[in-house]
Amino acid sequence: MKTLSGKELCRILERFGWQLLRINGSHHIYGKEGSKVRLTVPVHGAKALKKGLTLHLIKSAGLKEEDLD
């Protein structure tokens, strides 16, 4: 699995219908209509997210690793 920055993950989430609800400091909070799930993505410039966090956010969003390409 390739590493992603917070900015890159945000773009991917938006492509799959997630909407930015608010920004609290460096954390972008996303939601999707009809879903109770809230995703909090830390955005620290081009710094890569850790693998475990990336996998958790992808799974919570209902995406697969193949969707990241």
PDB file of C-alpha atoms in Angstrom:
ATOM      1  CA  MET A   1       0.000   0.000   0.000  1.00  0.00           C
ATOM      2  CA  LYS A   2       1.340   3.402  -0.922  1.00  0.00           C
ATOM      3  CA  THR A   3       1.571   6.129   1.680  1.00  0.00           C
ATOM      4  CA  LEU A   4      -0.814   9.075   1.494  1.00  0.00           C
ATOM      5  CA  SER A   5      -0.726  12.525   2.973  1.00  0.00           C
ATOM      6  CA  GLY A   6      -3.794  13.952   4.672  1.00  0.00           C
ATOM      7  CA  LYS A   7      -4.410  16.242   1.699  1.00  0.00           C
ATOM      8  CA  GLU A   8      -4.345  13.312  -0.731  1.00  0.00           C
ATOM      9  CA  LEU A   9      -6.754  11.285   1.397  1.00  0.00           C
ATOM     10  CA  CYS A  10      -9.121  14.262   1.582  1.00  0.00           C
ATOM     11  CA  ARG A  11      -9.203  14.479  -2.223  1.00  0.00           C
ATOM     12  CA  ILE A  12      -9.980  10.757  -2.470  1.00  0.00           C
ATOM     13  CA  LEU A  13     -12.789  11.004   0.095  1.00  0.00           C
ATOM     14  CA  GLU A  14     -14.343  13.949  -1.741  1.00  0.00           C
ATOM     15  CA  ARG A  15     -14.201  11.985  -5.008  1.00  0.00           C
ATOM     16  CA  PHE A  16     -16.339   9.281  -3.337  1.00  0.00           C
ATOM     17  CA  GLY A  17     -19.011  11.691  -2.074  1.00  0.00           C
ATOM     18  CA  TRP A  18     -17.695  12.648   1.377  1.00  0.00           C
ATOM     19  CA  GLN A  19     -18.193  16.306   2.275  1.00  0.00           C
ATOM     20  CA  LEU A  20     -16.020  18.505   4.453  1.00  0.00           C
ATOM     21  CA  LEU A  21     -18.190  19.464   7.433  1.00  0.00           C
ATOM     22  CA  ARG A  22     -15.712  21.543   9.408  1.00  0.00           C
ATOM     23  CA  ILE A  23     -12.061  22.072  10.212  1.00  0.00           C
ATOM     24  CA  ASN A  24     -10.846  21.998  13.793  1.00  0.00           C
ATOM     25  CA  GLY A  25      -7.200  23.048  13.833  1.00  0.00           C
ATOM     26  CA  SER A  26      -5.367  20.679  11.501  1.00  0.00           C
ATOM     27  CA  HIS A  27      -8.136  18.054  11.534  1.00  0.00           C
ATOM     28  CA  HIS A  28     -10.635  17.936   8.690  1.00  0.00           C
ATOM     29  CA  ILE A  29     -13.940  16.316   9.651  1.00  0.00           C
ATOM     30  CA  TYR A  30     -15.874  14.616   6.851  1.00  0.00           C
ATOM     31  CA  GLY A  31     -19.419  13.280   6.695  1.00  0.00           C
ATOM     32  CA  LYS A  32     -21.637  11.713   4.095  1.00  0.00           C
ATOM     33  CA  GLU A  33     -25.372  12.066   3.582  1.00  0.00           C
ATOM     34  CA  GLY A  34     -27.221   9.056   4.984  1.00  0.00           C
ATOM     35  CA  SER A  35     -24.249   7.928   7.088  1.00  0.00           C
ATOM     36  CA  LYS A  36     -23.659   8.386  10.798  1.00  0.00           C
ATOM     37  CA  VAL A  37     -19.913   7.928  10.300  1.00  0.00           C
ATOM     38  CA  ARG A  38     -17.622  10.933  10.787  1.00  0.00           C
ATOM     39  CA  LEU A  39     -14.059  10.759   9.519  1.00  0.00           C
ATOM     40  CA  THR A  40     -11.350  12.905  11.053  1.00  0.00           C
ATOM     41  CA  VAL A  41      -8.337  13.320   8.779  1.00  0.00           C
ATOM     42  CA  PRO A  42      -5.214  15.013  10.174  1.00  0.00           C
ATOM     43  CA  VAL A  43      -3.765  17.347   7.540  1.00  0.00           C
ATOM     44  CA  HIS A  44      -0.162  18.305   8.249  1.00  0.00           C
ATOM     45  CA  GLY A  45       1.041  19.529   4.874  1.00  0.00           C
ATOM     46  CA  ALA A  46       2.685  16.808   2.801  1.00  0.00           C
ATOM     47  CA  LYS A  47       3.476  14.632   5.842  1.00  0.00           C
ATOM     48  CA  ALA A  48       2.423  11.016   5.251  1.00  0.00           C
ATOM     49  CA  LEU A  49      -0.273   9.420   7.395  1.00  0.00           C
ATOM     50  CA  LYS A  50       0.672   6.257   9.248  1.00  0.00           C
ATOM     51  CA  LYS A  51      -0.403   3.003   7.648  1.00  0.00           C
ATOM     52  CA  GLY A  52      -2.759   1.928  10.451  1.00  0.00           C
ATOM     53  CA  LEU A  53      -4.617   5.237  10.472  1.00  0.00           C
ATOM     54  CA  THR A  54      -4.933   5.231   6.695  1.00  0.00           C
ATOM     55  CA  LEU A  55      -6.356   1.688   6.704  1.00  0.00           C
ATOM     56  CA  HIS A  56      -8.808   2.594   9.492  1.00  0.00           C
ATOM     57  CA  LEU A  57     -10.084   5.682   7.636  1.00  0.00           C
ATOM     58  CA  ILE A  58     -10.425   3.783   4.359  1.00  0.00           C
ATOM     59  CA  LYS A  59     -12.354   0.964   6.031  1.00  0.00           C
ATOM     60  CA  SER A  60     -14.597   3.411   7.914  1.00  0.00           C
ATOM     61  CA  ALA A  61     -15.359   5.228   4.659  1.00  0.00           C
ATOM     62  CA  GLY A  62     -16.425   1.967   3.019  1.00  0.00           C
ATOM     63  CA  LEU A  63     -13.571   2.057   0.512  1.00  0.00           C
ATOM     64  CA  LYS A  64     -10.993  -0.519  -0.531  1.00  0.00           C
ATOM     65  CA  GLU A  65      -7.255  -0.176  -1.086  1.00  0.00           C
ATOM     66  CA  GLU A  66      -7.876  -0.453  -4.851  1.00  0.00           C
ATOM     67  CA  ASP A  67      -9.959   2.762  -4.701  1.00  0.00           C
ATOM     68  CA  LEU A  68      -6.855   4.748  -3.761  1.00  0.00           C
ATOM     69  CA  ASP A  69      -5.300   4.529  -7.223  1.00  0.00           C
TER      70      ASP A  69
END
